[in-house]
Amino acid sequence: MGRRAKMVEKIKKLMEIHDRIRNIGICAHIDHGKTTLSDNLLAGAGMISKELAGEQLALDFDEEEAARGITIYAANVSMVHEYEGKEYLINLIDTPGHVDFGGDVTRAMRAIDGTIVVVCAVEGVMPQTETVLRQALKEKVKPVLFINKVDRLINELKLTPEELMNRFTKIINDVNKLILKMAPEEFRDKWIVNVTDGSVAFGSAYYNWAISVPFMKKKGVSFKDIIKYCEEDRQRELAEKAPLHEVILDMVIKHLPDPPTAQKYRIPNIWKGDLNSEIGKAMVNCDPDGPLAGIVTKIIMDKHAGAVAACRLFSGRVKQGDELYLVGIKQKARAQQVAIFMGAERIQVQSVSAGNICAISGLKEASAGETICKPDCIIDPPFESITHVSEPVITVA
Ligand code: GDP
């Protein structure tokens, strides 16, 4: 079996094992490295060619996607990563960082259970870091921290080891202050990030290396080594010794929740219906055998398939050919094709179950934020009433 076929099989298997899924986003102030990090994570996990990742050019799975860039236009990209002998499927959903896109940010946050907060080591926590982190915490999305552009502290600012540590401590304290202020009460103490347990990582998305305390212990790489590699212009070697994707994806798998764990506390927060109803229980339990419930996070325009809706499923299952119901606009629509993501490519499958991010074509009238279910089990109320100013306002009678 070829590499591509093997990856398809792997993803199809993993999407049915709910504790092996992580649905995550990246929160960052503009220019702090969100795009560089996502592309290099994909490349590191073997989902795009390594050489071209930095230039955001090519996907070795799908030539067409290459021309459009990778993470910028994708609604979702997925990666497979092995941690402690088990493989995991990581869905990275595009969360727009700009404050003007408040509605889009909220919708994307609705689809994820955890987030990597990226903070540039040179600039520190900035206003948009605070805005997007606040939105994540409001949606009960758990954070981990990546302090990026550490190469610049060493090579441009020429900080001493002590100054480096002070800079990191300040950023961690600033992020934790925000978490303590804005996290859901029950999680405040549990969600603060911590160097020792590995919920904080440091590195350079651009030069493709990262480090965390658990990784240092496991691989015997020290901070002194990091400084030496940077000063001696040997960051390529460092990227081999302490690969960005390994450190960051290990952190994601260890510290961010799987869908069944997250939906227990997230559903009561994002859905105002009766939690003891059949659909309420199915969503809280992430039950693939319950009634279908999902939310559209983004519409992607595809040359061949037309409008494709990226959806997070909270319960039930979507099968190819299913008749669906769009709650906001009160219309039925047929799921012509159902797909999951591999890298930024969509792979057609027979069905996708709760806890996953899928792509459905055929929902012509759907827009981001729309609630999807089956006509015989309508979700009432929907996840949100669709009245965002950035789009034509649809009045729900
Ligand atoms: P975004 O706006 O958050 O998506 O940020 P980008 O990923 O586009 O990065 C903004 C700029 O910072 C680009 O010029 C990147 O090449 C650069 N950059 C990103 N990460 C690093 C890093 O770790 N080190 C250095 N030196 N530059 C970086």
XYZ file of C-alpha atoms and ligand atoms in Angstrom:
425
model
C 0.000 0.000 0.000
C 1.335 3.474 -0.879
C 1.974 6.195 1.690
C -1.167 8.067 0.749
C -3.447 5.023 0.920
C -1.958 4.094 4.301
C -2.660 7.570 5.652
C -6.258 7.423 4.399
C -6.759 4.084 6.196
C -5.203 5.445 9.378
C -7.455 8.504 9.433
C -10.579 6.438 8.735
C -9.717 4.204 11.685
C -8.840 7.025 14.069
C -12.017 9.007 13.387
C -14.030 6.220 15.037
C -11.877 6.166 18.206
C -13.087 9.209 20.086
C -10.375 9.469 22.702
C -7.796 9.613 19.900
C -9.214 12.834 18.441
C -8.255 16.412 19.296
C -10.085 19.362 17.764
C -7.934 22.429 18.241
C -7.264 25.972 17.041
C -4.486 28.526 17.348
C -4.998 31.870 19.122
C -2.478 34.555 18.300
C -1.924 38.253 17.853
C -1.215 39.082 14.214
C 2.373 38.285 13.108
C 3.133 36.171 16.159
C 3.497 33.080 13.927
C 0.152 31.304 13.586
C 0.559 30.596 9.853
C 4.187 29.507 10.132
C 3.334 27.221 13.038
C 0.355 25.556 11.294
C 2.269 24.957 8.071
C 5.296 23.548 9.848
C 3.156 21.321 12.065
C 1.534 19.879 8.946
C 4.903 19.383 7.291
C 6.418 17.819 10.397
C 3.525 15.394 10.725
C 4.189 14.355 7.122
C 1.054 15.946 5.675
C 2.906 18.330 3.311
C 6.415 18.360 1.924
C 8.908 19.776 4.419
C 10.915 21.914 2.023
C 7.927 23.877 0.844
C 6.052 24.306 4.091
C 7.803 27.536 5.000
C 6.827 29.048 1.672
C 3.229 27.888 2.057
C 3.378 26.304 -1.356
C 2.787 22.683 -1.933
C 0.822 19.816 -0.623
C 2.180 16.542 -1.869
C -1.285 15.041 -1.579
C -3.178 17.401 -3.804
C -1.619 19.629 -6.415
C -4.632 21.852 -6.712
C -4.609 22.876 -3.089
C -1.011 23.905 -3.561
C -1.889 26.881 -5.672
C -4.244 28.176 -3.021
C -1.885 27.946 -0.052
C -2.382 25.641 2.856
C -3.707 26.828 6.138
C -4.877 30.252 5.027
C -7.825 29.085 2.969
C -8.460 25.717 4.556
C -11.396 25.445 6.934
C -9.607 22.636 8.653
C -6.397 20.685 8.288
C -5.730 17.370 9.953
C -2.643 15.562 11.159
C -1.796 12.156 12.547
C 0.701 12.082 15.415
C 2.056 9.283 17.557
C 2.297 9.868 21.302
C 3.410 7.227 23.790
C 2.924 4.439 21.256
C -0.577 5.444 20.105
C -1.669 7.397 17.040
C -3.978 10.417 17.276
C -5.973 12.460 14.772
C -5.540 16.185 15.288
C -7.920 18.564 13.558
C -6.628 22.119 13.383
C -9.447 24.502 12.629
C -8.770 27.932 11.258
C -9.699 30.486 13.894
C -9.540 33.973 12.381
C -7.446 36.164 14.629
C -8.636 39.578 13.628
C -10.911 41.406 16.041
C -13.197 42.559 13.212
C -14.225 38.977 12.590
C -15.733 38.462 16.020
C -18.583 36.293 14.721
C -16.269 34.016 12.766
C -13.940 33.674 15.719
C -16.801 32.614 17.981
C -18.027 30.008 15.478
C -14.582 28.546 15.051
C -14.201 28.441 18.851
C -17.462 26.520 19.019
C -15.916 23.724 16.952
C -12.727 23.313 18.996
C -12.057 21.941 22.474
C -8.535 23.244 22.945
C -6.216 25.933 21.643
C -2.530 26.671 21.278
C -1.959 30.262 22.400
C 1.007 31.540 20.387
C 2.869 34.495 21.872
C 5.880 36.117 20.221
C 8.776 36.130 22.693
C 9.890 39.568 21.510
C 6.547 41.378 21.745
C 4.916 39.412 24.565
C 1.158 39.303 25.210
C -0.626 41.801 22.931
C -4.240 43.066 22.727
C -5.376 40.443 20.193
C -3.817 37.668 22.273
C -6.119 38.797 25.026
C -9.195 39.123 22.768
C -8.925 35.672 21.198
C -7.947 33.984 24.454
C -10.926 35.602 26.149
C -13.209 34.271 23.420
C -11.713 30.785 23.753
C -12.173 30.737 27.519
C -15.725 31.996 27.204
C -16.455 28.940 25.039
C -14.676 26.689 27.600
C -11.832 25.968 25.183
C -8.730 24.864 27.118
C -5.396 26.612 26.370
C -1.755 25.562 26.164
C 1.021 28.094 25.503
C 3.698 28.251 22.808
C 6.273 31.030 23.175
C 7.486 31.585 19.614
C 10.413 33.414 17.945
C 12.840 32.452 20.732
C 15.600 32.461 18.063
C 15.230 36.248 17.895
C 15.765 36.677 21.641
C 19.054 34.809 21.312
C 20.379 35.980 17.943
C 18.987 39.511 17.593
C 18.406 40.738 21.131
C 21.321 38.690 22.477
C 19.679 38.135 25.852
C 21.621 36.378 28.598
C 20.184 33.073 29.920
C 18.873 34.956 32.954
C 17.176 37.609 30.821
C 15.669 34.837 28.693
C 14.157 33.187 31.747
C 12.779 36.520 32.993
C 11.173 37.148 29.619
C 9.528 33.690 29.615
C 8.349 34.084 33.194
C 6.719 37.415 32.352
C 4.860 35.957 29.347
C 3.689 32.898 31.306
C 2.516 35.114 34.182
C 0.702 37.455 31.789
C -1.109 34.526 30.130
C -1.967 32.965 33.486
C -3.367 36.261 34.759
C -5.760 36.236 31.794
C -6.657 32.587 32.400
C -7.302 33.213 36.091
C -9.460 36.202 35.217
C -11.438 34.717 32.324
C -11.477 30.911 32.548
C -14.671 29.151 33.655
C -14.669 29.122 37.452
C -14.454 25.346 37.774
C -11.288 25.236 35.637
C -9.380 28.325 36.771
C -6.734 26.497 38.794
C -6.618 23.467 36.506
C -6.157 25.435 33.299
C -3.286 27.742 34.257
C -0.288 26.801 32.141
C 2.811 25.403 33.711
C 6.390 24.835 32.542
C 6.926 21.691 34.589
C 3.953 19.703 33.328
C 4.674 20.664 29.711
C 1.618 22.843 29.040
C 4.129 25.525 27.989
C 6.555 25.067 25.083
C 9.230 27.422 23.719
C 10.716 27.546 20.274
C 10.910 28.867 16.774
C 8.124 28.025 14.351
C 10.233 29.506 11.556
C 13.314 27.375 12.260
C 11.144 24.388 13.122
C 12.291 23.566 16.653
C 10.657 23.633 20.062
C 11.321 22.530 23.589
C 9.325 21.754 26.719
C 10.391 20.487 30.128
C 9.059 16.915 29.565
C 10.810 16.820 26.165
C 14.095 18.068 27.694
C 13.915 15.257 30.253
C 13.040 12.637 27.647
C 15.685 13.627 25.100
C 18.377 15.198 27.257
C 18.350 18.553 25.441
C 18.986 21.534 27.745
C 18.369 25.256 27.433
C 22.126 25.739 27.247
C 22.142 23.486 24.162
C 19.394 25.576 22.579
C 21.326 28.798 23.074
C 24.474 27.185 21.674
C 22.730 25.845 18.553
C 21.176 29.253 17.863
C 24.406 31.191 18.413
C 26.387 28.793 16.232
C 23.895 29.050 13.379
C 22.989 25.356 13.729
C 19.204 25.638 13.996
C 18.727 23.012 11.291
C 20.442 20.492 13.543
C 18.346 21.687 16.455
C 15.204 21.082 14.389
C 16.307 17.453 14.014
C 17.017 17.078 17.735
C 13.925 18.895 19.009
C 11.342 18.895 16.190
C 8.618 21.547 16.471
C 5.776 19.198 15.564
C 6.795 16.528 18.051
C 6.986 18.911 21.003
C 3.822 20.853 20.127
C 1.664 17.870 19.156
C 2.800 15.923 22.261
C 1.655 18.945 24.301
C -1.681 19.061 22.458
C -2.406 15.361 22.976
C -1.364 15.337 26.630
C -3.054 18.550 27.750
C -6.016 19.254 25.480
C -9.212 17.229 25.882
C -10.733 14.634 23.547
C -14.296 15.309 22.272
C -16.209 13.126 24.799
C -14.364 14.744 27.726
C -14.852 18.284 26.414
C -18.477 17.931 25.319
C -19.528 17.075 28.891
C -18.842 20.658 30.009
C -18.919 22.472 26.661
C -22.410 21.471 25.483
C -24.199 23.000 28.519
C -22.224 26.169 27.756
C -22.946 26.478 24.024
C -26.433 25.006 23.802
C -29.343 26.393 25.745
C -31.814 23.533 25.174
C -32.941 20.735 27.499
C -29.886 18.681 28.452
C -32.127 15.819 29.560
C -33.753 15.516 26.138
C -32.608 12.710 23.833
C -30.491 15.084 21.762
C -29.144 16.916 24.824
C -27.904 13.664 26.359
C -26.473 12.461 23.044
C -24.465 15.672 22.640
C -23.158 15.681 26.214
C -22.040 12.054 25.729
C -20.680 12.571 22.182
C -22.851 9.598 21.226
C -22.338 8.405 17.631
C -25.576 6.388 17.858
C -27.696 9.353 19.021
C -29.577 11.857 16.836
C -27.408 13.996 14.553
C -26.281 17.415 15.844
C -23.599 19.609 14.332
C -22.585 23.158 13.598
C -21.242 24.605 10.333
C -17.948 26.360 11.031
C -17.060 27.579 7.559
C -18.189 27.385 3.929
C -15.441 26.623 1.442
C -15.995 27.190 -2.294
C -14.746 24.253 -4.330
C -14.340 24.290 -8.127
C -15.877 20.832 -8.494
C -18.129 20.308 -5.489
C -19.431 23.899 -5.163
C -20.122 25.088 -1.623
C -18.706 22.694 0.947
C -19.687 23.071 4.594
C -17.087 22.241 7.245
C -18.969 20.953 10.304
C -18.203 19.875 13.852
C -20.423 16.984 14.803
C -21.477 16.748 18.458
C -23.670 13.642 18.217
C -24.938 11.110 15.704
C -23.539 10.416 12.279
C -23.796 11.915 8.783
C -23.959 9.458 5.902
C -23.607 10.198 2.242
C -27.098 10.739 0.787
C -28.710 11.606 4.150
C -31.483 14.158 4.212
C -30.470 16.889 6.664
C -32.255 19.866 8.214
C -30.741 23.343 8.494
C -32.330 24.732 11.631
C -31.558 28.449 11.201
C -33.116 28.756 7.757
C -35.650 25.950 8.282
C -34.747 24.052 5.133
C -34.054 20.478 4.202
C -30.942 19.622 2.175
C -29.232 16.448 1.044
C -25.655 15.551 2.004
C -24.375 14.741 -1.484
C -20.872 13.919 -0.339
C -19.348 13.456 3.082
C -15.612 13.790 3.621
C -12.960 14.045 6.307
C -9.727 15.980 6.088
C -6.250 14.638 5.385
C -3.801 17.503 5.507
C -5.843 20.135 3.710
C -7.300 17.584 1.321
C -10.798 16.158 1.642
C -11.184 12.385 1.555
C -14.629 11.097 0.707
C -16.049 8.580 3.186
C -19.357 6.762 3.656
C -20.107 8.393 6.997
C -18.618 10.569 9.745
C -19.513 10.309 13.440
C -19.796 12.568 16.506
C -16.631 14.281 17.738
C -15.226 14.766 14.229
C -14.844 17.646 11.820
C -16.278 16.760 8.427
C -16.937 18.386 5.066
C -20.419 18.079 3.574
C -21.322 19.114 0.047
C -24.882 19.714 -1.100
C -25.920 22.143 1.654
C -26.283 25.019 -0.796
C -28.060 27.455 1.507
C -25.994 26.814 4.637
C -23.823 29.528 6.125
C -21.270 29.540 8.946
C -22.963 29.172 12.314
C -25.845 27.060 10.944
C -27.067 24.148 13.055
C -27.508 20.825 11.248
C -29.606 17.840 12.282
C -32.079 15.347 10.766
C -35.635 16.417 9.834
C -37.092 13.845 12.265
C -35.153 15.146 15.299
C -34.859 18.919 15.105
C -32.533 20.708 17.512
C -34.408 23.394 19.358
C -33.025 25.962 20.013
C -30.222 26.042 17.380
C -26.630 26.804 18.443
C -26.963 30.420 17.455
C -29.492 32.660 15.789
C -27.904 33.815 12.572
C -27.782 37.590 12.785
C -24.169 38.531 12.171
C -23.560 41.951 10.657
C -20.673 40.715 8.516
C -23.123 38.666 6.428
C -26.574 39.182 4.944
C -28.920 38.995 7.892
C -31.266 36.014 7.760
C -34.358 36.541 9.827
C -35.621 33.513 11.629
C -39.396 33.797 11.761
P 0.578 35.176 11.677
O 0.128 36.558 11.283
O 0.390 34.951 13.154
O 0.000 34.075 10.855
O 2.172 35.163 11.537
P 3.103 34.497 10.410
O 3.232 33.037 10.621
O 2.691 34.979 9.073
O 4.515 35.144 10.835
C 4.741 36.524 10.794
C 6.199 36.794 10.465
O 7.035 36.292 11.512
C 6.654 36.100 9.194
O 7.571 36.962 8.525
C 7.378 34.858 9.694
O 8.385 34.395 8.816
C 7.977 35.356 11.000
N 8.125 34.285 11.985
C 7.195 33.391 12.398
N 7.695 32.578 13.330
C 8.987 32.955 13.524
C 10.060 32.474 14.373
O 9.919 31.537 15.149
N 11.255 33.142 14.291
C 11.452 34.203 13.457
N 12.656 34.778 13.450
N 10.472 34.657 12.640
C 9.261 34.052 12.666
